[in-house]
Each structure stands twice: as structure tokens, then as C-alpha cells.
XYZ file of C-alpha atoms in Angstrom:
457
model
C -9.750 6.150 -33.431
C -7.040 4.502 -32.457
C -3.217 5.448 -33.856
C -3.656 2.116 -35.957
C -6.903 3.436 -37.223
C -4.852 6.737 -38.327
C -2.558 5.082 -39.966
C -5.077 2.843 -41.965
C -6.730 6.142 -43.363
C -3.416 7.677 -43.989
C -2.473 4.982 -46.414
C -5.301 5.140 -48.230
C -5.309 9.130 -48.799
C -1.602 8.505 -50.224
C -2.318 6.153 -52.546
C -5.351 8.279 -53.868
C -2.702 11.411 -54.052
C -0.002 9.578 -55.908
C -2.256 8.088 -58.330
C -3.862 11.372 -58.858
C -0.436 13.381 -59.464
C 0.946 10.568 -61.682
C -1.811 10.572 -63.727
C -1.381 14.288 -64.137
C 1.860 13.405 -65.827
C -0.127 11.669 -68.606
C -1.987 15.253 -69.322
C 0.124 17.347 -71.752
C -3.100 19.082 -73.412
C -6.493 20.464 -72.767
C -8.059 17.247 -74.857
C -5.956 15.319 -72.777
C -8.080 17.098 -69.498
C -10.874 16.259 -71.088
C -10.205 12.722 -71.857
C -9.026 13.584 -75.527
C -11.120 9.936 -76.465
C -8.071 7.749 -74.886
C -10.327 6.369 -71.966
C -10.305 2.281 -72.225
C -13.481 0.663 -70.221
C -11.988 0.402 -66.678
C -11.097 3.893 -66.675
C -14.617 5.213 -68.156
C -15.991 2.919 -65.513
C -13.929 4.393 -62.795
C -14.899 7.999 -63.771
C -18.890 7.390 -63.554
C -18.934 5.510 -60.221
C -16.211 7.492 -58.742
C -18.341 10.879 -59.341
C -21.244 8.914 -58.808
C -20.980 6.855 -56.062
C -20.139 9.794 -52.556
C -21.504 10.488 -49.479
C -25.097 9.969 -50.678
C -24.548 6.364 -52.201
C -22.451 4.880 -49.215
C -22.948 7.509 -46.010
C -26.238 8.178 -46.900
C -27.747 5.234 -47.942
C -26.956 3.287 -44.845
C -28.455 6.455 -42.927
C -32.067 6.082 -44.361
C -31.973 3.158 -44.342
C -31.689 3.318 -40.744
C -34.911 4.518 -40.371
C -37.093 3.211 -43.575
C -35.208 0.463 -44.882
C -34.583 -0.645 -48.701
C -36.381 2.551 -49.494
C -33.113 3.794 -49.190
C -32.164 2.447 -52.493
C -33.488 4.603 -55.064
C -30.183 6.559 -54.838
C -28.044 4.023 -56.158
C -30.930 2.386 -58.201
C -31.931 5.535 -60.396
C -28.006 6.648 -60.752
C -27.748 2.960 -61.974
C -30.740 3.133 -64.570
C -29.676 6.607 -64.911
C -26.163 5.613 -66.607
C -27.571 2.542 -68.500
C -30.178 5.099 -70.240
C -27.229 7.114 -70.985
C -24.704 4.303 -72.475
C -27.308 2.783 -74.596
C -29.887 6.107 -76.025
C -27.468 9.164 -75.407
C -23.921 7.597 -76.077
C -23.923 7.475 -79.560
C -25.987 10.496 -80.562
C -23.711 12.473 -78.532
C -20.694 10.804 -80.377
C -22.190 11.347 -83.515
C -22.588 15.246 -82.573
C -18.751 15.541 -82.102
C -18.821 17.572 -79.103
C -17.425 17.520 -75.493
C -20.015 20.008 -73.571
C -23.916 19.947 -73.324
C -23.493 23.576 -73.591
C -21.654 23.076 -76.841
C -24.472 20.944 -78.575
C -27.299 23.452 -77.269
C -25.205 26.102 -78.883
C -25.126 23.993 -82.652
C -29.275 23.436 -81.873
C -30.051 26.708 -80.543
C -28.174 28.970 -80.554
C -24.908 30.952 -78.169
C -27.644 32.431 -75.830
C -29.053 29.062 -75.134
C -25.729 27.712 -74.305
C -24.673 30.489 -71.873
C -28.490 30.212 -70.058
C -27.513 25.972 -70.033
C -23.978 26.500 -68.885
C -25.020 29.038 -66.571
C -28.829 26.973 -64.798
C -27.353 23.467 -64.809
C -24.126 24.387 -62.983
C -26.159 25.967 -60.360
C -27.598 22.354 -59.431
C -23.851 20.478 -59.585
C -22.857 23.793 -57.290
C -25.310 22.836 -54.539
C -24.040 19.038 -54.884
C -20.349 20.140 -54.205
C -21.020 22.005 -51.245
C -23.115 19.006 -50.186
C -19.536 16.614 -50.445
C -17.503 18.968 -48.870
C -20.408 19.243 -45.859
C -20.425 15.251 -45.985
C -16.819 14.860 -45.404
C -16.162 17.496 -42.944
C -19.281 15.718 -40.661
C -17.164 12.258 -41.393
C -13.863 13.486 -40.533
C -15.569 15.958 -36.912
C -17.212 12.654 -36.269
C -13.977 10.619 -35.997
C -11.295 12.714 -35.244
C -10.695 16.128 -33.440
C -9.876 18.238 -36.151
C -12.005 21.602 -36.593
C -14.574 21.937 -39.143
C -12.517 24.494 -40.806
C -9.545 22.301 -40.940
C -11.864 19.342 -41.924
C -12.929 21.405 -44.824
C -9.393 22.049 -45.978
C -8.651 18.527 -45.942
C -11.481 17.935 -48.095
C -11.092 20.828 -50.331
C -7.030 19.682 -51.073
C -7.918 16.203 -51.627
C -10.689 17.280 -54.452
C -8.052 19.425 -56.154
C -5.389 16.569 -56.009
C -8.049 14.087 -57.036
C -8.650 16.034 -60.717
C -6.333 18.985 -60.400
C -3.940 17.395 -62.072
C -5.127 14.918 -63.818
C -8.529 15.988 -65.520
C -10.716 13.427 -66.858
C -7.822 10.895 -67.150
C -6.893 11.523 -63.133
C -10.817 11.108 -62.507
C -10.737 7.446 -64.627
C -7.196 6.533 -62.704
C -7.937 7.733 -59.164
C -12.096 6.861 -59.932
C -11.304 2.975 -61.024
C -8.995 2.838 -57.886
C -11.794 4.402 -55.093
C -14.071 1.979 -56.826
C -12.019 -1.113 -55.920
C -11.315 0.031 -52.407
C -14.609 1.321 -51.725
C -16.484 -1.936 -52.776
C -14.364 -4.077 -50.903
C -14.757 -1.888 -48.322
C -19.040 -0.881 -48.276
C -19.364 -4.929 -49.663
C -17.313 -6.468 -46.926
C -19.480 -4.479 -44.232
C -22.397 -5.416 -45.880
C -21.705 -9.250 -46.023
C -20.509 -8.708 -42.311
C -23.645 -7.054 -41.178
C -26.030 -10.171 -42.359
C -23.049 -12.907 -41.363
C -22.960 -11.502 -37.427
C -27.426 -10.890 -37.340
C -27.348 -15.050 -38.001
C -28.513 -14.868 -42.050
C -31.022 -13.319 -44.167
C -33.547 -14.130 -41.988
C -32.314 -12.204 -38.972
C -33.772 -9.128 -40.972
C -36.870 -10.814 -42.265
C -38.363 -12.335 -38.710
C -37.148 -9.315 -36.703
C -40.641 -7.288 -35.534
C -37.938 -4.461 -34.540
C -37.905 -4.136 -38.996
C -42.251 -4.295 -40.203
C -42.143 -4.880 -43.736
C -43.852 -2.254 -44.806
C -41.251 -0.162 -43.954
C -37.755 -2.174 -43.999
C -38.533 -4.135 -46.732
C -41.032 -1.470 -49.256
C -39.225 0.115 -52.077
C -41.666 3.135 -51.278
C -41.683 2.831 -47.706
C -41.738 6.750 -47.102
C -44.743 7.335 -50.132
C -44.727 6.461 -54.129
C -44.533 10.126 -55.095
C -41.298 10.726 -52.440
C -39.354 7.716 -53.462
C -39.927 7.545 -57.301
C -39.554 10.798 -57.401
C -36.224 9.828 -56.112
C -34.937 7.372 -58.314
C -36.671 9.805 -61.348
C -33.959 12.476 -59.969
C -31.318 10.284 -60.016
C -32.151 9.644 -63.662
C -32.390 13.273 -65.266
C -29.845 14.182 -63.282
C -27.121 11.348 -64.163
C -28.724 12.002 -68.006
C -28.188 15.757 -67.713
C -24.919 16.465 -65.527
C -21.692 17.075 -67.614
C -19.143 15.035 -65.444
C -20.788 11.973 -66.768
C -20.906 13.015 -70.652
C -17.440 13.817 -70.392
C -16.720 10.202 -68.767
C -18.182 9.209 -71.998
C -16.882 10.993 -74.229
C -13.418 9.827 -72.953
C -13.722 6.638 -74.670
C -11.764 5.235 -77.075
C -14.988 4.602 -79.416
C -18.664 4.033 -78.957
C -18.009 0.028 -78.059
C -15.755 1.214 -75.024
C -18.502 3.713 -74.015
C -21.278 1.819 -73.792
C -19.268 -1.168 -72.058
C -18.400 1.484 -69.623
C -21.680 2.320 -68.852
C -23.038 -0.819 -68.898
C -20.666 -2.024 -65.608
C -21.118 1.205 -64.435
C -24.912 0.290 -64.077
C -23.975 -2.823 -62.865
C -22.288 -2.051 -60.173
C -23.594 1.131 -59.094
C -27.256 -0.587 -57.055
C -25.046 -3.042 -55.849
C -23.326 -0.836 -53.197
C -26.669 0.364 -51.833
C -27.757 -3.154 -50.916
C -24.976 -3.277 -48.978
C -25.277 -0.111 -47.400
C -28.581 -1.573 -46.384
C -28.233 -3.776 -44.501
C -25.052 -2.083 -42.378
C -28.305 0.827 -42.328
C -30.762 -1.987 -40.141
C -28.103 -3.937 -38.456
C -27.372 -1.132 -36.702
C -31.027 -0.288 -35.963
C -31.509 -3.295 -34.511
C -28.345 -3.218 -32.552
C -27.629 0.574 -31.728
C -30.800 1.978 -31.931
C -30.514 5.490 -30.181
C -27.203 7.052 -32.542
C -27.281 9.696 -34.764
C -28.429 7.816 -37.992
C -25.816 9.686 -40.625
C -23.088 7.723 -38.456
C -24.105 4.587 -38.913
C -21.592 3.444 -41.467
C -18.722 4.425 -39.628
C -19.851 3.676 -36.165
C -20.254 -0.161 -37.755
C -16.808 0.641 -38.875
C -14.585 1.675 -35.996
C -16.626 -2.006 -34.321
C -16.569 -4.565 -35.519
C -13.517 -4.116 -38.469
C -9.557 -4.334 -37.407
C -8.165 -0.840 -36.443
C -6.080 -0.834 -40.077
C -8.226 -2.221 -41.931
C -11.802 0.137 -40.234
C -9.100 2.851 -40.855
C -8.765 2.111 -44.742
C -12.463 1.292 -44.901
C -13.080 5.170 -42.774
C -10.648 7.011 -45.709
C -12.068 4.947 -48.524
C -15.470 6.875 -47.239
C -13.765 10.062 -47.414
C -12.271 9.208 -50.470
C -16.107 8.514 -51.729
C -17.353 11.783 -50.312
C -13.934 13.373 -52.466
C -14.293 11.823 -55.693
C -17.670 12.845 -56.000
C -17.228 16.224 -55.420
C -13.938 16.398 -57.585
C -15.504 14.899 -60.566
C -18.557 17.370 -60.588
C -16.152 20.185 -60.194
C -14.370 19.114 -63.104
C -17.708 18.847 -65.084
C -17.997 22.898 -64.073
C -14.594 23.539 -64.754
C -15.494 22.192 -68.446
C -18.433 24.208 -69.085
C -16.943 27.412 -67.603
C -13.756 27.352 -70.342
C -15.404 26.068 -73.437
C -18.736 28.053 -73.279
C -17.988 30.805 -71.217
C -14.491 31.965 -71.336
C -13.342 30.874 -74.942
C -16.476 32.133 -76.021
C -16.953 35.961 -74.649
C -13.277 36.177 -73.118
C -10.657 34.915 -75.439
C -11.604 32.486 -78.814
C -8.402 32.407 -79.569
C -7.251 30.434 -76.335
C -4.611 28.221 -77.187
C -4.758 25.007 -75.728
C -1.842 25.143 -73.201
C -4.101 28.530 -71.796
C -6.864 26.807 -71.641
C -5.884 23.987 -69.573
C -4.392 26.710 -67.639
C -7.771 27.946 -67.203
C -9.887 24.860 -66.660
C -7.075 24.293 -63.706
C -7.443 27.672 -62.029
C -11.587 27.153 -62.359
C -11.308 23.770 -60.452
C -9.448 26.042 -57.896
C -12.313 28.402 -57.617
C -15.190 26.861 -57.590
C -13.621 24.280 -54.642
C -12.827 27.098 -52.807
C -15.893 29.148 -53.329
C -17.692 26.086 -52.003
C -15.346 25.385 -49.379
C -17.150 28.726 -48.609
C -20.399 27.810 -48.595
C -19.810 24.522 -46.832
C -18.556 27.144 -43.416
C -21.882 28.914 -42.937
C -24.358 28.162 -41.487
C -26.290 26.174 -44.277
C -25.694 22.873 -43.937
C -29.064 20.910 -42.931
C -29.979 23.356 -45.964
C -27.740 22.339 -48.716
C -27.379 18.922 -47.172
C -31.240 18.363 -47.644
C -31.265 19.651 -51.502
C -28.222 17.870 -52.374
C -30.312 15.234 -53.504
C -32.900 17.903 -55.187
C -30.014 19.277 -57.100
C -30.458 16.015 -59.669
C -33.664 16.816 -60.663
C -33.127 20.801 -60.649
C -30.586 20.123 -63.408
C -32.526 17.569 -65.323
C -35.327 20.079 -65.262
C -33.144 22.540 -66.795
C -31.659 20.383 -69.604
C -33.483 16.962 -70.086
C -36.135 17.732 -72.723
C -33.893 20.537 -75.061
C -31.304 17.823 -74.430
C -33.414 15.186 -75.839
C -35.044 17.287 -78.868
C -31.477 18.282 -79.566
C -30.281 15.073 -79.839
C -33.457 13.435 -81.132
C -35.129 15.929 -83.024
C -32.858 18.308 -84.331
C -34.443 21.694 -85.700
C -38.185 21.033 -84.544
C -38.188 23.215 -81.797
C -37.277 27.040 -82.230
C -34.463 28.030 -79.743
C -37.020 30.566 -78.162
C -38.897 27.507 -76.274
C -35.523 25.847 -75.632
C -34.847 28.414 -73.697
C -38.297 28.983 -71.957
C -38.183 25.586 -71.166
C -35.049 25.298 -69.439
C -35.956 28.359 -67.304
C -39.395 27.137 -66.755
C -38.548 23.830 -65.367
C -36.034 25.001 -62.843
C -38.641 27.214 -61.738
C -41.483 25.540 -61.694
C -39.368 23.062 -59.379
C -38.460 25.463 -57.087
C -42.104 26.646 -56.267
C -43.443 23.659 -56.157
C -41.377 22.367 -53.245
C -42.523 25.771 -51.347
C -46.009 25.191 -52.525
C -46.381 20.790 -53.128
C -47.316 18.751 -50.312
C -44.218 17.106 -48.567
C -45.413 13.619 -50.001
C -45.675 14.887 -53.769
C -42.115 15.500 -55.205
C -41.419 19.144 -56.824
C -39.685 17.716 -59.415
C -43.048 16.069 -61.194
C -44.279 19.885 -61.419
C -40.546 21.157 -62.801
C -40.262 18.283 -65.909
C -44.261 18.928 -66.672
C -43.498 22.300 -67.460
C -40.617 22.261 -69.116
C -42.389 19.374 -71.314
C -45.553 21.584 -71.824
C -42.927 24.302 -72.968
C -41.085 22.293 -75.479
C -44.555 21.039 -76.583
C -46.075 24.230 -77.270
C -42.544 25.140 -78.852
C -42.955 21.909 -81.559
C -46.476 23.107 -82.604
C -45.222 26.642 -83.113
C -41.936 25.224 -84.963
C -44.611 23.890 -87.626
C -45.774 27.533 -88.551
């Protein structure tokens, strides 16, 4: 990177920091921090995309496409399908229940113990994803700058704090909207340029170095692996607090659905752009570290100022996902643990302060984990973390919304434990070609089925 690259990256980072601080001035209460049913369609869309589309959807998609082509699309395709289902199937019952967090819903349906259990287990998967985003951001910073991993970690966490600490859900919406525009311009431009300078789509389709069986096959890694990745994303979106917070921050149900619909269209598109960049780099730089496919393309093919702004945007993409997930965790910890077990009479002002402190603590702890030797392990399991969240909450969530009163609480709690336990067991016992998520979801469904029968008697 040249000094011009650094100036471009700094401009983007300062813009995002400024918007984050501005959004904080709009927040005067804990209700505002959670969105307060004030968000427009654009802000709902910004909050969803700003949290969901991060390092895995941009840098990670180009990395996987470098080796497997269109198989890499499942990350963004699954996310888009999940958001569509969340908006058009789950949004109305969530609005009708008048809740802010998933544990609140579980408390109403299954009791306080189930609420606490859900808050803890669901947050574990979210925690792993935040750590993975920090590691991804540090990898990007250290690859293109002389900063040490420790300083890179400090910078990433500081940006995450600015992203949501002041503005909360409204801030995530404002910053997410700006980030979405910048990110789609950056990655979209890279995808189009990679096709143009290659000589058109035919250059990819007809090149023997990109065999169709691998590079133009959605299930190149195996049907169970790739479909499992897509299903993991769908289940993770449906059961992650951050995306539900974005939906419930809308002015009304119509606005919520519109934001989800636009997000569901846009999310898969950025994946396609990343795929073509990954395949272009495979053809023209077959010996690079695959995770650097997108950053290297930017450095080699973009003007320095624009390239620096694009690299800054990639960093913000990673930052936004980690920050949005930390916001979801803090909402759960404050409303469903702090206000239930520590201070039931907490004032709105006190709740707002506690929520912000929790965000800071979560990010600090995640930073400490990312500095250890868990990098490869956490990054490898970050994709699985979506599935873990889904295996904890999917079926108890569905029955609470669509079959209230049908499942005894003891069976709902057993399903919340059984799902992730069998997912983890399957990770070690099942062949690599079979996604362990299927085992965890099947075990959870079995327990809920037994509970439904028991509930009748």
C-alpha cells in the first residue's frame, strides 16, 4: 500500500466513525438504543446487511471461489433466503408478541429458566462469530499494513465500539446503510472489472483451468457440505438476535417486510461479485494465499485512492458484522439477565448505560480470545456458529410463535440443549462429507416431537 492507499482507507474509516457518533446523538433512551420502532425501510435494510454481510461474505467468498467457484455462493445465498423467510414468515408473529429479544419470547412461552438457557446457549455461537470477525479484520490489516496483530486488534475493536456503542440499533442502521452503499460499490466494481478485463463471461466458462464440475457447480464440495452451509446460514439468520432487532426496530410491519425484502435481493448479489474476483485471481495468480484474493485484486487493479477506500470498506464490512452481533448479545444480556436477576427496577437511563458497558466488555473479551492461538479453529468454526444458533433455538422458536401452549417447557429446554450437543458430537463422529448440523437439528426436532405428544396428555 502507498500513502494514497492509506489516505483512501482513512477517509472511509473517518466517515463511518462520524456517522456512528452522529447516530449516538439521536439516542436518548434505552428504547431508542434498541431501535424504538423508528427505523425506515433503508435503516432496516442497512442494519441487516451491515451485520450479515461481513468478512465471510466478501473476503471469505472470494477465498472459497478461488478453489471451488460458485460453491462459495451458499454463504450469501443462504443469508438472503434466511432474511426473506424472517421477514415474510416470522416478522408478523414477532411484532404481534410485542417482544424485543428472543429470550423474552421464550420466557412468556416456556418460563424464565428457558429464557436464561436460550440467552446463554445462543450467545455462545454469536461470541464465536464476533471473535472470527476480529481475526478476519486483523488478518486484513496486517496483510496490507505494517501494524502488528496487537495494534490491528485494538483498531478493529475500537471501530466496532464506535459502530454501535453510541447509536445502538439506530446507529447500526445509519452506519450499515452507508457501509452497504460503499461495500456494493467496491465489491461490485471489482466483480464487474474482473469480468471485463478477462474478456467477458466466456473467458471463465471456456477456460480449462476452471473445470465446470468444480467451478460452476453449487455443490462442488459435496451436496451435504454445501447444502449444509446454506441451511446453516438460513437457520442462523432466523435465530440471531441482531437480525430480529433490525426487523423490530422498524416503524411498522410493512416497513419491516420491505427492509427484509430488499436485503434478501441484495445479499446474494455481492456474493456473485466476490466469486468472479476469486476465479479471476485463480486464473491470473494461482499461487497466492487464497484469503488475500480480493485485497490483492484491489491493490493491483484499482487506482490508489479508490483502492484504499475499497480496502477501508472491506475492513468496515468486517467491523460492522462483529459490532452488530455484539449489539444483539448486549440486548439479550441486559434485558434477559441483568434486568431479570440483578436489577429488576433498572431505569431506562440505567439500562442504556449497562447495555453500552456490556457491549464494551463483550468486545474486549472477544479481543483477548482472538489474540491467542485459536485463530484457525475459530475461523473454521465461525461458519458453524450460525448452525449452532439455529440448533439451539429454531424449533422452540417456531412452536412459541406458531404453536403456543403445545410444548411443555421441559421439552423445549431439552431441545435447546440437545440440538447444539449433537451438532458438536457430529462434528467429531460424522464423516467430513456430512454436515453435523443435520444431526443436531434432527435431535432437536425429535425432542420437540416427543414434547408435542406428551403435551396432548
